[in-house]
Short mmCIF file of C-alpha atoms and ligand atoms in Angstrom, two decimals:
data_model
loop_
_atom_site.label_atom_id
_atom_site.label_comp_id
_atom_site.label_asym_id
_atom_site.label_seq_id
_atom_site.Cartn_x
_atom_site.Cartn_y
_atom_site.Cartn_z
CA MET Y 20 -142.36 34.75 24.63
CA ILE Y 21 -139.46 35.07 22.23
CA GLY Y 22 -136.84 32.58 21.07
CA ARG Y 23 -134.77 31.36 18.18
CA ILE Y 24 -135.54 28.28 16.09
CA ILE Y 25 -132.57 25.93 16.30
CA ARG Y 26 -133.99 22.80 14.66
CA ILE Y 27 -136.88 21.89 12.39
CA ILE Y 28 -137.97 18.31 11.82
CA SER Y 29 -141.14 18.08 9.72
CA ASN Y 30 -143.53 20.36 11.65
CA GLN Y 31 -141.73 20.15 15.00
CA TYR Y 32 -139.82 23.32 15.85
CA LEU Y 33 -137.20 23.40 18.60
CA VAL Y 34 -136.80 26.92 19.97
CA ALA Y 35 -134.09 28.22 22.32
CA ASP Y 36 -135.48 30.93 24.59
CA GLU Y 37 -133.46 33.87 25.89
CA GLU Y 38 -132.41 31.93 29.01
CA GLY Y 39 -131.11 29.11 26.83
CA ARG Y 40 -133.99 26.71 27.59
CA ARG Y 41 -135.27 24.49 24.77
CA VAL Y 42 -138.98 24.67 23.96
CA ALA Y 43 -140.74 22.30 21.54
CA CYS Y 44 -143.23 24.23 19.38
CA VAL Y 45 -145.61 23.82 16.50
CA ALA Y 46 -146.31 26.55 13.93
CA MET Y 47 -149.79 28.06 13.99
CA GLY Y 48 -151.66 28.08 10.69
CA LYS Y 49 -151.26 31.80 10.02
CA VAL Y 50 -147.46 31.51 10.38
CA ARG Y 51 -147.28 28.56 8.00
CA ARG Y 52 -149.31 30.51 5.47
CA GLN Y 53 -147.17 33.65 5.90
CA ASP Y 54 -143.71 32.21 5.26
CA LYS Y 55 -142.18 28.91 6.25
CA PRO Y 56 -140.23 29.36 9.49
CA ARG Y 57 -136.49 28.72 9.07
CA VAL Y 58 -133.72 27.70 11.41
CA GLY Y 59 -132.29 30.94 12.85
CA ASP Y 60 -135.64 32.74 12.86
CA TRP Y 61 -136.58 34.77 15.92
CA VAL Y 62 -140.15 33.84 16.75
CA GLU Y 63 -142.92 34.81 19.16
CA TYR Y 64 -144.67 31.85 20.74
CA THR Y 65 -147.49 31.22 23.20
CA ASP Y 66 -148.45 28.38 25.49
CA PHE Y 67 -151.82 26.89 24.56
CA GLY Y 68 -151.96 24.33 27.35
CA ASP Y 69 -151.38 21.08 25.49
CA GLN Y 70 -148.95 22.64 23.00
CA THR Y 71 -146.78 25.69 22.40
CA GLY Y 72 -147.41 27.53 19.16
CA ILE Y 73 -145.30 29.90 17.09
CA GLU Y 74 -147.50 32.90 16.30
CA ARG Y 75 -145.13 35.24 14.49
CA ILE Y 76 -141.77 35.28 12.74
CA ARG Y 77 -139.80 38.43 13.45
CA PRO Y 78 -138.42 40.27 10.39
CA ARG Y 79 -135.23 38.64 9.12
CA MET Y 80 -131.86 40.39 9.00
CA ASN Y 81 -130.97 38.13 6.07
CA SER Y 82 -131.73 34.66 4.86
CA LEU Y 83 -129.88 31.96 2.97
CA ILE Y 84 -131.58 29.42 0.74
CA ARG Y 85 -128.75 26.90 0.63
CA PRO Y 86 -128.38 26.14 3.48
CA PRO Y 87 -131.81 27.40 4.64
CA VAL Y 88 -130.89 29.55 7.64
CA ALA Y 89 -132.06 33.04 8.64
CA ASN Y 90 -130.31 35.81 10.60
CA VAL Y 91 -126.82 34.63 9.81
CA ASP Y 92 -123.84 36.71 11.03
CA GLN Y 93 -121.20 34.87 9.03
CA ALA Y 94 -120.52 31.81 6.93
CA LEU Y 95 -117.61 29.47 7.36
CA ILE Y 96 -116.81 28.27 3.85
CA VAL Y 97 -115.40 24.83 4.45
CA MET Y 98 -113.11 23.24 1.84
CA SER Y 99 -110.79 20.30 2.29
CA ALA Y 100 -107.12 20.52 1.27
CA LYS Y 101 -107.58 17.05 -0.23
CA ASP Y 102 -110.20 14.29 -0.49
CA PRO Y 103 -112.17 15.91 -2.06
CA ASP Y 104 -109.52 17.99 -3.84
CA PHE Y 105 -109.22 21.68 -3.03
CA SER Y 106 -110.91 23.91 -5.62
CA CYS Y 107 -110.50 27.70 -5.71
CA THR Y 108 -113.32 27.82 -8.26
CA LEU Y 109 -115.74 26.19 -5.87
CA VAL Y 110 -114.57 28.29 -2.89
CA ASP Y 111 -115.03 31.45 -4.94
CA ARG Y 112 -118.47 30.47 -6.20
CA ILE Y 113 -119.65 29.96 -2.62
CA LEU Y 114 -117.83 33.12 -1.56
CA PHE Y 115 -119.63 35.30 -4.14
CA LEU Y 116 -123.02 33.84 -3.22
CA ILE Y 117 -122.38 34.41 0.49
CA VAL Y 118 -121.28 38.02 -0.04
CA ASN Y 119 -124.27 38.58 -2.33
CA ALA Y 120 -126.51 37.53 0.58
CA SER Y 121 -124.79 40.25 2.72
CA ILE Y 122 -123.10 37.68 4.92
CA LYS Y 123 -119.49 37.87 6.06
CA PRO Y 124 -117.31 35.01 4.75
CA VAL Y 125 -114.56 33.20 6.67
CA LEU Y 126 -112.63 30.37 5.00
CA CYS Y 127 -111.86 27.13 6.75
CA ILE Y 128 -109.48 24.65 5.13
CA THR Y 129 -109.77 21.15 6.60
CA LYS Y 130 -107.71 17.93 6.25
CA MET Y 131 -104.42 19.86 6.29
CA ASP Y 132 -102.87 16.63 7.62
CA LEU Y 133 -103.34 15.10 4.16
CA VAL Y 134 -101.06 17.52 2.25
CA GLN Y 135 -97.27 17.77 2.02
CA PRO Y 136 -95.46 21.06 2.71
CA ASP Y 137 -94.88 21.57 -1.04
CA ASP Y 138 -98.55 21.14 -1.99
CA PRO Y 139 -100.02 23.99 -4.10
CA VAL Y 140 -102.81 24.38 -1.54
CA HIS Y 141 -100.42 26.41 0.65
CA GLY Y 142 -100.05 28.97 -2.15
CA TRP Y 143 -103.82 29.23 -2.59
CA ILE Y 144 -104.30 29.78 1.14
CA GLU Y 145 -101.66 32.52 1.00
CA ASP Y 146 -103.50 34.10 -1.95
CA TYR Y 147 -106.73 34.30 0.10
CA ARG Y 148 -104.89 35.78 3.07
CA GLN Y 149 -103.15 38.32 0.82
CA SER Y 150 -106.58 39.32 -0.51
CA GLY Y 151 -107.69 40.07 3.06
CA TYR Y 152 -109.85 37.03 3.81
CA GLU Y 153 -109.77 35.40 7.21
CA VAL Y 154 -108.60 31.80 6.86
CA VAL Y 155 -108.55 29.15 9.59
CA LEU Y 156 -107.02 25.71 9.19
CA SER Y 157 -107.79 22.32 10.65
CA GLY Y 158 -106.51 18.78 10.38
CA ARG Y 159 -106.98 15.38 11.95
CA GLU Y 160 -105.03 16.39 15.09
CA GLU Y 161 -105.00 20.17 14.77
CA LEU Y 162 -107.54 22.94 15.09
CA ASP Y 163 -106.81 26.62 14.56
CA GLU Y 164 -106.86 28.35 17.94
CA ASN Y 165 -108.52 31.37 16.31
CA LEU Y 166 -111.63 29.43 15.35
CA ALA Y 167 -113.31 29.65 18.77
CA GLY Y 168 -112.82 33.42 18.76
CA VAL Y 169 -114.31 33.65 15.28
CA LEU Y 170 -117.47 31.81 16.42
CA ARG Y 171 -118.04 33.54 19.78
CA GLY Y 172 -121.27 35.53 20.02
CA LYS Y 173 -122.21 34.89 16.39
CA VAL Y 174 -124.56 32.76 14.31
CA THR Y 175 -122.36 30.93 11.81
CA VAL Y 176 -123.36 28.59 9.01
CA LEU Y 177 -120.99 25.95 7.74
CA THR Y 178 -121.17 25.68 3.99
CA GLY Y 179 -119.29 23.40 1.61
CA GLN Y 180 -119.69 20.26 -0.46
CA SER Y 181 -120.36 16.88 1.07
CA GLY Y 182 -117.39 15.19 2.69
CA VAL Y 183 -115.20 18.23 3.36
CA GLY Y 184 -115.54 17.70 7.11
CA LYS Y 185 -118.18 20.14 8.36
CA SER Y 186 -119.64 17.80 10.97
CA SER Y 187 -116.16 16.58 11.96
CA LEU Y 188 -115.17 20.20 12.61
CA LEU Y 189 -118.05 20.66 15.04
CA ASN Y 190 -117.23 17.38 16.76
CA LYS Y 191 -113.67 18.60 17.17
CA LEU Y 192 -114.85 21.87 18.73
CA ASN Y 193 -117.12 19.99 21.10
CA PRO Y 194 -116.59 16.22 21.39
CA GLU Y 195 -119.91 15.89 23.22
CA PHE Y 196 -121.76 16.48 19.93
CA GLN Y 197 -120.88 13.17 18.28
CA LEU Y 198 -122.50 14.32 15.05
CA GLN Y 199 -122.64 11.64 12.43
CA THR Y 200 -119.80 11.79 9.92
CA GLN Y 201 -119.14 9.90 6.69
CA GLU Y 202 -116.93 7.27 8.32
CA ILE Y 203 -119.94 6.04 10.23
CA SER Y 204 -122.45 6.36 7.41
CA LYS Y 205 -120.11 4.55 4.98
CA ALA Y 206 -119.87 1.69 7.47
CA LEU Y 207 -123.66 1.64 7.60
CA GLY Y 208 -123.83 1.66 3.78
CA ARG Y 209 -125.72 4.96 3.61
CA GLY Y 210 -125.53 7.48 0.76
CA LYS Y 211 -123.06 10.25 0.12
CA HIS Y 212 -124.65 13.04 2.12
CA THR Y 213 -124.39 12.32 5.82
CA THR Y 214 -125.93 15.35 7.47
CA ARG Y 215 -129.58 15.46 6.45
CA HIS Y 216 -131.06 18.45 8.22
CA VAL Y 217 -129.95 21.89 9.30
CA GLU Y 218 -129.46 22.45 13.01
CA LEU Y 219 -127.94 25.22 15.13
CA HIS Y 220 -125.53 23.95 17.78
CA GLU Y 221 -124.34 25.98 20.76
CA VAL Y 222 -120.55 26.00 20.52
CA ALA Y 223 -117.70 28.26 21.67
CA GLY Y 224 -120.20 30.84 22.97
CA GLY Y 225 -122.00 31.11 19.63
CA TRP Y 226 -124.41 29.20 17.41
CA VAL Y 227 -123.15 27.12 14.51
CA ALA Y 228 -125.33 25.49 11.87
CA ASP Y 229 -124.25 22.08 10.71
CA THR Y 230 -125.68 21.65 7.25
CA PRO Y 231 -125.86 19.01 4.55
CA GLY Y 232 -123.34 19.42 1.73
CA PHE Y 233 -124.79 20.67 -1.56
CA SER Y 234 -124.47 19.29 -5.06
CA SER Y 235 -125.09 22.48 -7.04
CA LEU Y 236 -125.03 26.26 -6.63
CA ASP Y 237 -127.58 28.64 -8.02
CA PHE Y 238 -126.54 31.89 -9.70
CA SER Y 239 -129.89 32.37 -11.42
CA ARG Y 240 -130.95 35.34 -9.30
CA MET Y 241 -127.83 37.47 -9.95
CA THR Y 242 -127.09 40.11 -12.56
CA PRO Y 243 -123.52 40.81 -13.81
CA THR Y 244 -123.47 44.05 -11.77
CA GLU Y 245 -124.53 42.23 -8.61
CA LEU Y 246 -121.90 39.57 -9.26
CA ALA Y 247 -119.13 42.18 -9.52
CA GLN Y 248 -120.40 43.75 -6.28
CA SER Y 249 -120.15 40.33 -4.63
CA VAL Y 250 -116.40 40.03 -5.22
CA PRO Y 251 -114.83 41.69 -2.15
CA ASP Y 252 -111.47 42.01 -3.96
CA PHE Y 253 -113.08 44.34 -6.53
CA ALA Y 254 -114.57 46.80 -4.01
CA PRO Y 255 -111.84 49.48 -4.13
CA TYR Y 256 -111.98 49.61 -7.95
CA LEU Y 257 -115.71 49.52 -8.69
CA GLY Y 258 -117.00 52.68 -10.33
CA ARG Y 259 -113.57 53.54 -11.76
CA CYS Y 260 -113.97 51.89 -15.17
CA ARG Y 261 -114.32 53.99 -18.33
CA PHE Y 262 -117.81 52.66 -18.98
CA ARG Y 263 -120.43 52.85 -16.26
CA ASP Y 264 -121.94 49.53 -17.31
CA CYS Y 265 -118.54 47.77 -17.54
CA ILE Y 266 -118.77 44.10 -16.65
CA HIS Y 267 -114.96 43.82 -16.48
CA GLN Y 268 -114.74 41.32 -19.29
CA ASN Y 269 -113.44 42.77 -22.58
CA GLU Y 270 -114.07 46.49 -22.14
CA PRO Y 271 -111.23 49.02 -22.63
CA GLY Y 272 -110.33 51.21 -19.66
CA CYS Y 273 -111.46 48.62 -17.12
CA ALA Y 274 -110.16 49.43 -13.64
CA ILE Y 275 -110.60 45.83 -12.48
CA LYS Y 276 -108.52 44.36 -15.32
CA GLN Y 277 -105.88 47.01 -14.65
CA ALA Y 278 -105.82 46.09 -10.95
CA VAL Y 279 -105.33 42.43 -11.91
CA GLU Y 280 -102.41 43.45 -14.19
CA ASP Y 281 -100.94 45.50 -11.33
CA ARG Y 282 -101.33 42.48 -9.01
CA GLN Y 283 -103.67 44.43 -6.73
CA VAL Y 284 -106.47 41.92 -7.38
CA SER Y 285 -105.89 38.17 -7.31
CA ARG Y 286 -105.72 36.56 -10.75
CA ILE Y 287 -107.52 33.55 -9.31
CA ARG Y 288 -110.43 35.62 -8.06
CA TYR Y 289 -110.69 37.44 -11.39
CA ALA Y 290 -110.68 34.16 -13.34
CA ASP Y 291 -113.39 32.81 -11.04
CA TYR Y 292 -115.41 36.00 -11.50
CA LEU Y 293 -115.29 35.45 -15.29
CA ASP Y 294 -116.30 31.82 -14.73
CA CYS Y 295 -119.35 32.89 -12.68
CA LEU Y 296 -120.14 35.60 -15.22
CA THR Y 297 -120.71 32.89 -17.84
CA LEU Y 298 -123.14 31.21 -15.40
CA VAL Y 299 -124.99 34.49 -14.90
CA GLN Y 300 -125.02 35.28 -18.63
CA GLY Y 301 -125.88 31.73 -19.64
CA ARG Y 302 -129.15 32.17 -17.86
CA LYS Y 303 -129.78 35.52 -19.62
CA GLU Y 304 -129.39 33.99 -23.09
CA LYS Y 305 -132.09 31.46 -22.38
CA TYR Y 306 -134.78 34.14 -22.15
N1 LIG U 4 -107.62 13.18 7.38
C1 LIG U 4 -108.65 13.92 7.76
N2 LIG U 4 -109.91 13.47 7.57
C2 LIG U 4 -110.95 14.24 7.97
C3 LIG U 4 -110.75 15.50 8.58
N3 LIG U 4 -111.97 16.05 8.84
C4 LIG U 4 -112.89 15.16 8.40
N4 LIG U 4 -112.28 14.06 7.89
C5 LIG U 4 -112.96 12.89 7.31
O1 LIG U 4 -113.70 13.27 6.15
C6 LIG U 4 -114.92 12.52 6.03
C7 LIG U 4 -116.11 13.44 5.87
O2 LIG U 4 -116.30 14.19 7.06
P1 LIG U 4 -117.76 14.77 7.49
O3 LIG U 4 -117.51 15.58 8.72
O4 LIG U 4 -118.77 13.70 7.55
O5 LIG U 4 -118.09 15.73 6.23
P2 LIG U 4 -119.36 16.69 6.04
O6 LIG U 4 -118.84 17.93 5.39
O7 LIG U 4 -120.10 16.88 7.31
O8 LIG U 4 -120.25 15.87 4.97
P3 LIG U 4 -121.86 15.95 4.73
O9 LIG U 4 -122.54 15.85 6.05
O10 LIG U 4 -122.14 14.78 3.82
O11 LIG U 4 -122.11 17.26 4.04
C8 LIG U 4 -114.97 11.64 7.29
O12 LIG U 4 -114.52 10.35 6.94
C9 LIG U 4 -114.01 12.32 8.25
O13 LIG U 4 -113.43 11.44 9.17
C10 LIG U 4 -109.39 15.95 8.79
O14 LIG U 4 -109.11 17.06 9.29
N5 LIG U 4 -108.39 15.12 8.37
MG1 LIG U 5 -122.05 16.52 7.86
ZN1 LIG U 6 -114.45 47.20 -15.62
#
């Protein structure tokens, strides 16, 4: 039998089979030794009478480490317009990591009810749209009507720092969820991170992973070339620089810098590329 892991709590695996039924499984020893099963994995499982055991993990299409989810179609990068403050730098860092993992990014800006019409956040949203990114908006009383269409038929991970409203967004899409949000955990005197484990929820005809917010991002596995390839805005200009090994920093004849000058590539994205480049290079210098 075949199904998809939708929740893992210690060594209890909840699998959704192809008819949508939920099956509680354990992982057989050989699977645990092979590679730890992740949420999103397609698995083969067998009934052993008193328990159902996962015997094999099917090859993964892709896999994210933070959040730990496999076979992801797209990532919804969630950032609040305010509280916590909007940060292009943080959006772009997540964006580059998502694209580097071969996953399609969609941006979701929450808490739009907290900003005035003259807030700079509107300009930043416009900049992302101009660059060709899909952006959906949400607020206390509003939810972008395009969001359901974006999620349909796909496996989507929500990614973003703690408190931006990831769980609230899912509750808004399906009020039956009643996922715990920070309002409740603050009242209970719990810590900053409210969502503690990764889980796939069936919503709007797709699967969406609610995930805990992160406190750091890891660029240690990337090279400068891979970083440049992870900036979607650069794609039309890559390979056009004078030097083949151009890292688009200080080199003459750089097609990327020219495109920024010509306003073909967002200045914000380029600045954030340079910011991430120092993270990538900082690691190099340590060796
Ligand atoms: N004003 C306003 N507040 C919101 C909105 N969405 C979420 N919030 C509030 O923001 C706080 C954090 O929301 P959560 O949904 O818990 O955030 P999260 O991203 O799931 O956080 P973690 O689980 O810790 O990663 C809560 O107090 C929500 O009520 C919104 O659109 N407008
Ligand atoms: Mg949450
Ligand atoms: Zn260049």
